[in-house]
Short mmCIF file of C-alpha atoms in Angstrom, two decimals:
data_model
loop_
_atom_site.label_atom_id
_atom_site.label_comp_id
_atom_site.label_asym_id
_atom_site.label_seq_id
_atom_site.Cartn_x
_atom_site.Cartn_y
_atom_site.Cartn_z
CA MET A 1 -52.05 8.63 12.08
CA ASP A 2 -55.05 10.55 13.45
CA GLY A 3 -56.35 7.30 14.86
CA MET A 4 -53.35 7.11 17.18
CA GLN A 5 -55.10 9.34 19.71
CA HIS A 6 -57.17 6.32 20.75
CA TRP A 7 -54.07 4.13 21.15
CA SER A 8 -52.02 3.75 24.27
CA GLU A 9 -48.68 5.51 24.55
CA ASP A 10 -46.83 2.17 24.52
CA VAL A 11 -48.37 1.17 21.18
CA ILE A 12 -47.53 4.53 19.64
CA GLN A 13 -43.89 4.29 20.80
CA HIS A 14 -43.64 0.76 19.42
CA ILE A 15 -44.96 1.88 16.01
CA ARG A 16 -42.49 4.77 15.87
CA LYS A 17 -39.60 2.45 16.73
CA GLN A 18 -40.65 0.08 13.96
CA GLU A 19 -40.86 2.96 11.46
CA SER A 20 -37.38 4.10 12.44
CA LYS A 21 -36.08 0.54 12.12
CA ILE A 22 -37.64 0.19 8.67
CA GLN A 23 -35.98 3.43 7.53
CA ASN A 24 -32.59 2.22 8.77
CA LEU A 25 -33.03 -1.13 7.04
CA GLU A 26 -34.01 0.56 3.79
CA LYS A 27 -30.92 2.76 4.00
CA GLU A 28 -28.70 -0.24 4.75
CA ASN A 29 -30.30 -2.18 1.88
CA HIS A 30 -29.59 0.69 -0.51
CA GLU A 31 -25.93 0.87 0.58
CA LEU A 32 -25.51 -2.89 0.19
CA LYS A 33 -26.96 -2.76 -3.33
CA GLU A 34 -24.44 -0.06 -4.26
CA LYS A 35 -21.59 -2.19 -2.89
CA ILE A 36 -22.84 -5.23 -4.81
CA ASP A 37 -22.98 -3.21 -8.05
CA LEU A 38 -19.42 -2.01 -7.47
CA LEU A 39 -18.12 -5.51 -6.73
CA GLU A 40 -19.89 -6.96 -9.77
CA LYS A 41 -18.21 -4.36 -11.97
CA LYS A 42 -14.81 -5.27 -10.53
CA LEU A 43 -15.54 -8.98 -10.92
CA ALA A 44 -16.58 -8.44 -14.54
CA TYR A 45 -13.03 -7.29 -15.30
CA TYR A 46 -11.73 -10.80 -14.57
CA GLU A 47 -14.74 -12.88 -15.60
CA ASN A 48 -15.38 -11.79 -19.16
CA PRO A 49 -14.30 -13.42 -22.43
CA HIS A 50 -11.98 -10.53 -23.31
CA THR A 51 -9.83 -10.94 -20.21
CA PRO A 52 -6.68 -12.99 -20.93
CA SER A 53 -6.31 -16.26 -19.06
CA SER A 54 -3.24 -14.94 -17.22
CA ALA A 55 -5.29 -12.17 -15.60
CA ARG A 56 -8.06 -14.59 -14.66
CA LYS A 57 -5.56 -16.93 -13.03
CA LEU A 58 -4.11 -14.01 -11.11
CA SER A 59 -7.56 -13.10 -9.82
CA GLU A 60 -8.29 -16.70 -8.83
CA LYS A 61 -4.98 -16.88 -6.98
CA LYS A 62 -5.81 -13.72 -5.03
CA VAL A 63 -9.15 -15.18 -3.99
CA GLN A 64 -7.51 -18.46 -2.96
CA ASP A 65 -4.83 -16.62 -0.99
CA ALA A 66 -7.51 -14.56 0.75
CA GLU A 67 -9.44 -17.70 1.66
CA LYS A 68 -6.30 -19.37 2.97
CA SER A 69 -5.39 -16.34 5.07
CA GLU A 70 -8.74 -16.56 6.84
CA GLU A 71 -7.98 -20.08 8.04
CA MET A 72 -5.90 -20.48 11.17
CA LYS A 73 -2.97 -22.72 10.28
CA LYS A 74 0.24 -23.80 11.90
CA ARG A 75 3.37 -22.15 10.62
CA GLY A 76 5.48 -24.06 8.12
CA ALA A 77 4.96 -26.04 4.95
CA PRO A 78 1.98 -28.40 4.64
CA LYS A 79 2.43 -32.17 4.81
CA GLY A 80 3.74 -33.69 1.61
CA HIS A 81 5.20 -30.38 0.41
CA LYS A 82 8.46 -30.81 -1.47
CA GLY A 83 11.26 -28.77 -0.02
CA ALA A 84 12.60 -25.78 -1.90
CA THR A 85 16.06 -25.70 -0.36
CA ARG A 86 18.50 -24.04 -2.73
CA LEU A 87 21.06 -26.42 -4.21
CA LYS A 88 24.67 -25.65 -3.45
CA PRO A 89 26.58 -24.55 -6.56
CA GLU A 90 29.96 -25.88 -7.59
CA PRO A 91 32.69 -23.60 -6.17
CA ASP A 92 34.71 -21.47 -8.57
CA GLU A 93 37.57 -21.38 -6.08
CA ILE A 94 38.60 -23.59 -3.16
CA ILE A 95 40.61 -22.03 -0.34
CA ASP A 96 42.29 -24.19 2.29
CA VAL A 97 42.20 -22.46 5.65
CA ILE A 98 44.89 -23.72 8.06
CA ALA A 99 45.53 -21.75 11.23
CA LYS A 100 49.13 -20.55 11.76
CA GLU A 101 48.87 -20.27 15.53
CA CYS A 102 46.74 -21.57 18.40
CA GLU A 103 43.66 -19.47 19.04
CA LYS A 104 43.96 -20.24 22.79
CA CYS A 105 47.63 -19.80 23.72
CA GLY A 106 49.14 -18.26 20.57
CA SER A 107 51.61 -21.11 19.95
CA GLN A 108 52.71 -21.65 16.33
CA ASN A 109 53.35 -25.37 16.89
CA ILE A 110 50.27 -26.42 14.89
CA GLN A 111 49.45 -29.91 13.57
CA ASP A 112 47.00 -30.44 10.68
CA LEU A 113 44.57 -33.22 11.69
CA ASN A 114 43.28 -33.68 8.10
CA GLU A 115 39.74 -33.06 9.29
CA VAL A 116 37.93 -30.42 7.21
CA LYS A 117 34.76 -28.44 7.88
CA LYS A 118 33.44 -27.12 4.55
CA ASN A 119 31.65 -23.80 4.27
CA THR A 120 30.40 -22.75 0.83
CA ILE A 121 29.40 -19.13 0.42
CA GLU A 122 28.03 -17.10 -2.49
CA ASP A 123 28.96 -13.46 -2.79
CA LEU A 124 29.36 -10.66 -5.28
CA PRO A 125 32.79 -9.50 -6.39
CA PRO A 126 33.62 -5.88 -5.63
CA PRO A 127 31.76 -3.44 -7.93
CA GLN A 128 33.45 -3.06 -11.29
CA LYS A 129 34.91 0.34 -12.00
CA ILE A 130 34.73 1.87 -15.44
CA GLU A 131 37.72 0.87 -17.54
CA VAL A 132 39.14 3.59 -19.77
CA THR A 133 40.82 2.35 -22.95
CA GLN A 134 42.53 4.43 -25.61
CA PHE A 135 42.47 3.03 -29.14
CA ASN A 136 45.23 4.35 -31.36
CA ARG A 137 43.57 3.75 -34.72
CA HIS A 138 46.25 3.95 -37.34
CA ARG A 139 45.64 5.33 -40.78
CA VAL A 140 46.74 2.75 -43.34
CA LYS A 141 47.05 2.43 -47.09
CA CYS A 142 46.42 -0.60 -49.29
CA ARG A 143 49.51 -1.30 -51.38
CA ASP A 144 47.40 -2.99 -54.07
CA CYS A 145 44.59 -0.48 -54.74
CA GLY A 146 45.93 2.58 -52.97
CA HIS A 147 42.85 2.96 -50.68
CA GLU A 148 43.56 4.83 -47.44
CA PHE A 149 41.42 4.32 -44.31
CA ILE A 150 41.39 4.37 -40.51
CA SER A 151 41.84 0.97 -38.84
CA LYS A 152 38.81 -0.37 -36.95
CA HIS A 153 38.57 -2.39 -33.74
CA PRO A 154 35.46 -4.44 -32.75
CA ASP A 155 35.42 -2.95 -29.23
CA CYS A 156 35.83 0.63 -30.39
CA PRO A 157 32.50 2.28 -31.36
CA GLN A 158 32.45 4.32 -34.55
CA ILE A 159 30.31 7.00 -32.87
CA GLY A 160 30.58 8.35 -29.32
CA HIS A 161 32.91 7.64 -26.44
CA PHE A 162 31.09 4.84 -24.62
CA GLY A 163 31.71 1.14 -25.21
CA ILE A 164 29.07 -1.43 -26.08
CA PHE A 165 29.01 -2.99 -22.59
CA LEU A 166 28.34 0.35 -20.92
CA LEU A 167 25.57 1.11 -23.43
CA VAL A 168 23.90 -2.24 -22.72
CA TYR A 169 24.38 -1.79 -18.96
CA VAL A 170 22.64 1.59 -18.90
CA THR A 171 19.83 0.30 -21.13
CA MET A 172 19.27 -2.63 -18.77
CA LEU A 173 19.10 -0.30 -15.76
CA LYS A 174 16.51 1.81 -17.54
CA PHE A 175 14.19 -0.79 -19.06
CA HIS A 176 14.76 -4.10 -17.27
CA LEU A 177 15.00 -2.57 -13.79
CA ARG A 178 12.74 0.41 -14.64
CA GLY A 179 15.14 2.95 -13.23
CA VAL A 180 14.57 6.69 -13.63
CA LEU A 181 17.44 8.73 -15.03
CA ARG A 182 18.40 10.35 -11.73
CA LYS A 183 18.45 6.98 -9.93
CA ILE A 184 20.56 5.48 -12.72
CA GLN A 185 22.95 8.40 -12.37
CA ASP A 186 23.26 7.79 -8.60
CA PHE A 187 23.70 4.04 -9.07
CA LEU A 188 26.48 4.41 -11.65
CA LEU A 189 28.34 6.81 -9.37
CA TYR A 190 27.95 4.66 -6.25
CA ASP A 191 28.45 1.22 -7.79
CA ASN A 192 30.87 1.93 -10.63
CA ASP A 193 32.45 5.26 -9.69
CA PHE A 194 31.23 6.56 -13.06
CA GLU A 195 30.10 10.17 -13.22
CA ILE A 196 27.61 11.12 -15.93
CA SER A 197 24.77 13.63 -16.26
CA THR A 198 21.13 12.64 -16.73
CA LYS A 199 21.35 14.15 -20.22
CA GLY A 200 24.30 11.87 -20.94
CA ILE A 201 22.22 8.86 -19.88
CA HIS A 202 19.36 10.05 -22.07
CA ASP A 203 21.75 10.40 -25.03
CA ILE A 204 22.97 6.82 -24.45
CA LEU A 205 19.39 5.55 -24.60
CA LEU A 206 18.74 7.49 -27.80
CA ARG A 207 21.89 6.07 -29.37
CA VAL A 208 20.88 2.52 -28.45
CA GLY A 209 17.43 3.25 -29.88
CA ASP A 210 18.96 4.36 -33.18
CA VAL A 211 20.94 1.12 -33.38
CA CYS A 212 17.86 -0.97 -32.53
CA ARG A 213 15.86 0.79 -35.23
CA ILE A 214 17.81 -1.16 -37.85
CA SER A 215 16.70 -4.44 -36.25
CA TYR A 216 13.15 -3.08 -35.90
CA GLU A 217 12.97 -2.23 -39.60
CA LYS A 218 14.24 -5.71 -40.48
CA SER A 219 11.47 -7.17 -38.28
CA ILE A 220 8.86 -5.19 -40.19
CA GLU A 221 10.35 -6.45 -43.45
CA ARG A 222 10.03 -10.07 -42.24
CA ILE A 223 6.45 -9.37 -41.14
CA ARG A 224 5.52 -8.06 -44.60
CA ASN A 225 7.14 -11.05 -46.31
CA ALA A 226 5.30 -13.62 -44.17
CA ALA A 227 2.94 -16.18 -45.72
CA TRP A 228 0.28 -15.47 -43.09
CA MET A 229 -0.06 -13.53 -39.86
CA HIS A 230 -1.54 -13.76 -36.36
CA ILE A 231 -2.61 -10.32 -35.09
CA ASP A 232 -4.12 -9.22 -31.79
CA GLU A 233 -4.39 -6.01 -29.79
CA THR A 234 -5.11 -5.15 -26.17
CA GLY A 235 -5.42 -1.99 -24.11
CA ILE A 236 -2.48 -0.74 -22.06
CA LYS A 237 -2.00 2.25 -19.75
CA ILE A 238 1.00 4.54 -20.25
CA ASN A 239 1.30 7.36 -17.72
CA GLY A 240 -2.41 6.92 -17.05
CA LYS A 241 -3.40 7.29 -20.70
CA LYS A 242 -5.00 4.59 -22.86
CA TYR A 243 -2.80 3.08 -25.56
CA TRP A 244 -2.98 -0.14 -27.56
CA LEU A 245 -0.42 -2.91 -27.59
CA TRP A 246 -0.39 -4.73 -30.93
CA ILE A 247 1.30 -8.07 -31.50
CA PHE A 248 2.10 -9.62 -34.88
CA ARG A 249 3.32 -13.22 -35.25
CA THR A 250 4.28 -14.77 -38.58
CA ASN A 251 4.16 -18.35 -39.80
CA ASP A 252 7.92 -18.49 -39.08
CA ASN A 253 7.35 -17.32 -35.48
CA ASP A 254 8.80 -13.87 -36.07
CA ILE A 255 7.18 -11.60 -33.49
CA LEU A 256 6.74 -7.84 -33.51
CA VAL A 257 5.16 -5.81 -30.70
CA VAL A 258 4.22 -2.16 -31.15
CA ILE A 259 2.41 0.31 -28.88
CA ARG A 260 0.24 2.93 -30.53
CA LYS A 261 -2.48 5.37 -29.51
CA SER A 262 -4.76 3.98 -32.22
CA ARG A 263 -6.67 0.72 -32.42
CA GLY A 264 -7.61 1.42 -36.03
CA GLY A 265 -6.50 0.39 -39.48
CA THR A 266 -3.70 2.97 -39.68
CA VAL A 267 -1.56 0.73 -37.45
CA LEU A 268 -2.17 -2.23 -39.76
CA ASP A 269 -1.23 -0.15 -42.80
CA GLU A 270 1.94 0.99 -41.02
CA ILE A 271 3.10 -2.53 -40.15
CA LEU A 272 1.68 -4.71 -42.95
CA GLY A 273 1.74 -2.12 -45.71
CA GLU A 274 -1.31 -0.86 -47.57
CA ASP A 275 -1.27 -3.69 -50.15
CA TRP A 276 -1.36 -6.70 -47.79
CA ASP A 277 -3.33 -9.51 -49.48
CA LYS A 278 -2.33 -12.61 -47.48
CA PRO A 279 -4.23 -14.49 -44.74
CA ILE A 280 -4.57 -13.06 -41.23
CA ILE A 281 -5.77 -14.86 -38.09
CA VAL A 282 -7.64 -12.34 -35.93
CA ASP A 283 -10.63 -11.70 -33.68
CA GLY A 284 -13.76 -9.88 -34.84
CA TRP A 285 -12.46 -6.31 -34.45
CA LYS A 286 -13.73 -4.08 -37.28
CA ALA A 287 -10.24 -2.83 -38.22
CA TYR A 288 -9.66 -6.24 -39.87
CA TRP A 289 -12.79 -6.19 -42.00
CA LYS A 290 -11.02 -4.61 -44.99
CA TYR A 291 -8.85 -7.70 -45.57
CA GLN A 292 -10.03 -10.36 -48.00
CA ILE A 293 -8.50 -13.51 -46.48
CA VAL A 294 -9.44 -13.76 -42.81
CA GLN A 295 -9.31 -16.74 -40.46
CA ARG A 296 -11.21 -15.97 -37.27
CA CYS A 297 -9.39 -16.88 -34.07
CA TRP A 298 -10.83 -19.92 -32.29
CA ALA A 299 -9.26 -18.97 -28.96
CA HIS A 300 -11.41 -15.82 -28.91
CA LEU A 301 -14.48 -17.80 -29.96
CA LEU A 302 -14.06 -20.42 -27.23
CA ARG A 303 -13.70 -17.71 -24.59
CA GLU A 304 -16.84 -15.94 -25.83
CA ILE A 305 -18.85 -19.18 -25.82
CA ASP A 306 -17.53 -20.47 -22.48
CA ALA A 307 -18.49 -17.20 -20.80
CA PHE A 308 -22.14 -18.28 -21.18
CA LYS A 309 -21.89 -21.99 -20.35
CA ASP A 310 -23.20 -21.42 -16.81
CA VAL A 311 -26.04 -19.13 -17.89
CA SER A 312 -28.38 -21.99 -18.79
CA ASP A 313 -28.49 -25.60 -19.97
CA ASN A 314 -28.54 -24.29 -23.53
CA GLY A 315 -25.38 -22.31 -22.80
CA LYS A 316 -23.66 -25.46 -21.58
CA GLN A 317 -24.79 -27.38 -24.66
CA LEU A 318 -23.57 -24.60 -26.95
CA SER A 319 -20.15 -24.65 -25.27
CA GLU A 320 -19.86 -28.44 -25.62
CA THR A 321 -20.97 -28.29 -29.26
CA ILE A 322 -18.41 -25.64 -30.22
CA HIS A 323 -15.62 -27.48 -28.40
CA ASN A 324 -16.54 -30.67 -30.27
CA CYS A 325 -16.41 -28.76 -33.57
CA PHE A 326 -12.97 -27.44 -32.68
CA ASP A 327 -11.72 -30.93 -31.79
CA SER A 328 -13.05 -32.28 -35.10
CA LEU A 329 -11.33 -29.47 -36.98
CA LYS A 330 -7.99 -30.20 -35.30
CA GLU A 331 -8.31 -33.94 -35.97
CA PHE A 332 -9.00 -33.27 -39.64
CA LEU A 333 -6.02 -30.92 -40.03
CA ALA A 334 -3.72 -33.34 -38.18
CA LYS A 335 -4.14 -35.79 -41.09
CA GLY A 336 -2.44 -33.36 -43.48
CA PRO A 337 -5.30 -33.17 -46.00
CA SER A 338 -4.81 -31.85 -49.52
CA MET A 339 -6.18 -28.46 -50.56
CA SER A 340 -9.11 -30.05 -52.41
CA GLU A 341 -10.00 -32.07 -49.30
CA ARG A 342 -9.77 -28.90 -47.23
CA ARG A 343 -12.19 -27.07 -49.53
CA LYS A 344 -14.74 -29.90 -49.35
CA GLN A 345 -14.51 -30.18 -45.58
CA LYS A 346 -14.76 -26.40 -45.24
CA LEU A 347 -18.26 -26.55 -46.73
CA VAL A 348 -19.22 -29.27 -44.24
CA PHE A 349 -17.91 -27.29 -41.27
CA GLU A 350 -19.61 -24.11 -42.45
CA ARG A 351 -22.98 -25.89 -42.70
CA GLU A 352 -22.52 -27.19 -39.16
CA MET A 353 -21.75 -23.69 -37.86
CA LYS A 354 -24.81 -22.25 -39.60
CA ASP A 355 -27.00 -24.95 -38.06
CA ILE A 356 -25.56 -24.16 -34.63
CA VAL A 357 -26.31 -20.44 -35.06
CA GLU A 358 -29.84 -21.17 -36.23
CA LYS A 359 -30.51 -23.50 -33.29
CA TYR A 360 -29.15 -21.38 -30.45
CA SER A 361 -30.07 -17.91 -31.74
CA LYS A 362 -33.60 -18.71 -30.52
CA CYS A 363 -32.29 -18.57 -26.93
CA LYS A 364 -32.49 -14.97 -25.75
CA GLU A 365 -29.84 -15.46 -23.07
CA LEU A 366 -27.37 -16.59 -25.77
CA HIS A 367 -27.86 -13.65 -28.12
CA LYS A 368 -24.32 -12.29 -27.63
CA PRO A 369 -22.31 -15.49 -28.25
CA THR A 370 -24.50 -16.59 -31.18
CA LYS A 371 -24.16 -13.11 -32.72
CA TYR A 372 -20.37 -13.35 -32.35
CA LEU A 373 -20.50 -16.77 -34.00
CA GLN A 374 -22.79 -15.53 -36.78
CA ASN A 375 -20.56 -12.55 -37.60
CA GLY A 376 -17.69 -14.92 -38.33
CA LEU A 377 -19.57 -17.40 -40.54
CA GLY A 378 -17.44 -18.37 -43.52
CA LYS A 379 -14.25 -17.49 -41.63
CA TRP A 380 -14.17 -20.12 -38.87
#
């Protein structure tokens, strides 16, 4: 900068302006890079093989809606759109309305012209009030065996003072409508003229839970008696804390969903029992490694592979190859082959998968999907 003393003042001012402009551009460039990194992280949530298709479709819909909102359009449905007018329901009651007097002069000399204007309305009946029923349960004695007991009625609960419909109603308000106890209390008072404390509501929910536990234990019993099992797990937030939602589906389509803090093998021992020795269809999570008969899930594999189909031509070829293998597998199974035929074909498929791994593992950009494929060899 010492040489500036020989330059004119205009040149020096121009240089300083350019230096200031460069600094501002560098700062702006740095801020834009940070924004890009942040957006890429958000985008990765929806565009990765571990994101369920429902979430990806939701993201795509948001993008499409945003793009549509930017376009100036006329109000109303687009051309060719099928109307969504609600169909009129069949009436439960028909009321003939015939005036008794003239609305102009008040005369009662009215003639029915047999011309009817129909208006169909839908409305709610007045809120139901709580019905209080007293059951006089007589003590009786069997004349044959001498056994004495109290008579039972299907609508009279053996425990507590609330009927089954009220128990179900409160449970629906809590879980289906996601009501908090205080709001449920207010709603019951306003809508049904039923006064109950928040503790009373909580006790109702606990009682329903105790009854449901019987069904829950029967579900676990059916799970343990299944011939084979689909299992998957996914993260879920509860009050801001990370939990895991596990789903188990049997060959008979019995389904059990549990939420636990753990993603480990303790959950599997709890649900399947510690001596489970039957086939499971799962992803590559390490908690499943201890089981002897494992069928790796093709849905997970296809998502992993397809996530790299746009990375390179090799990625596209790998995706097409795996999809062709899957189609061949489905065609073979659709023929209802015998067990001996299955064993022979299994060797053929396994050789094909090994060849695929060997071919595409040489591509550095496909290291992750080929590693996923390799880790499941013998179980696809």
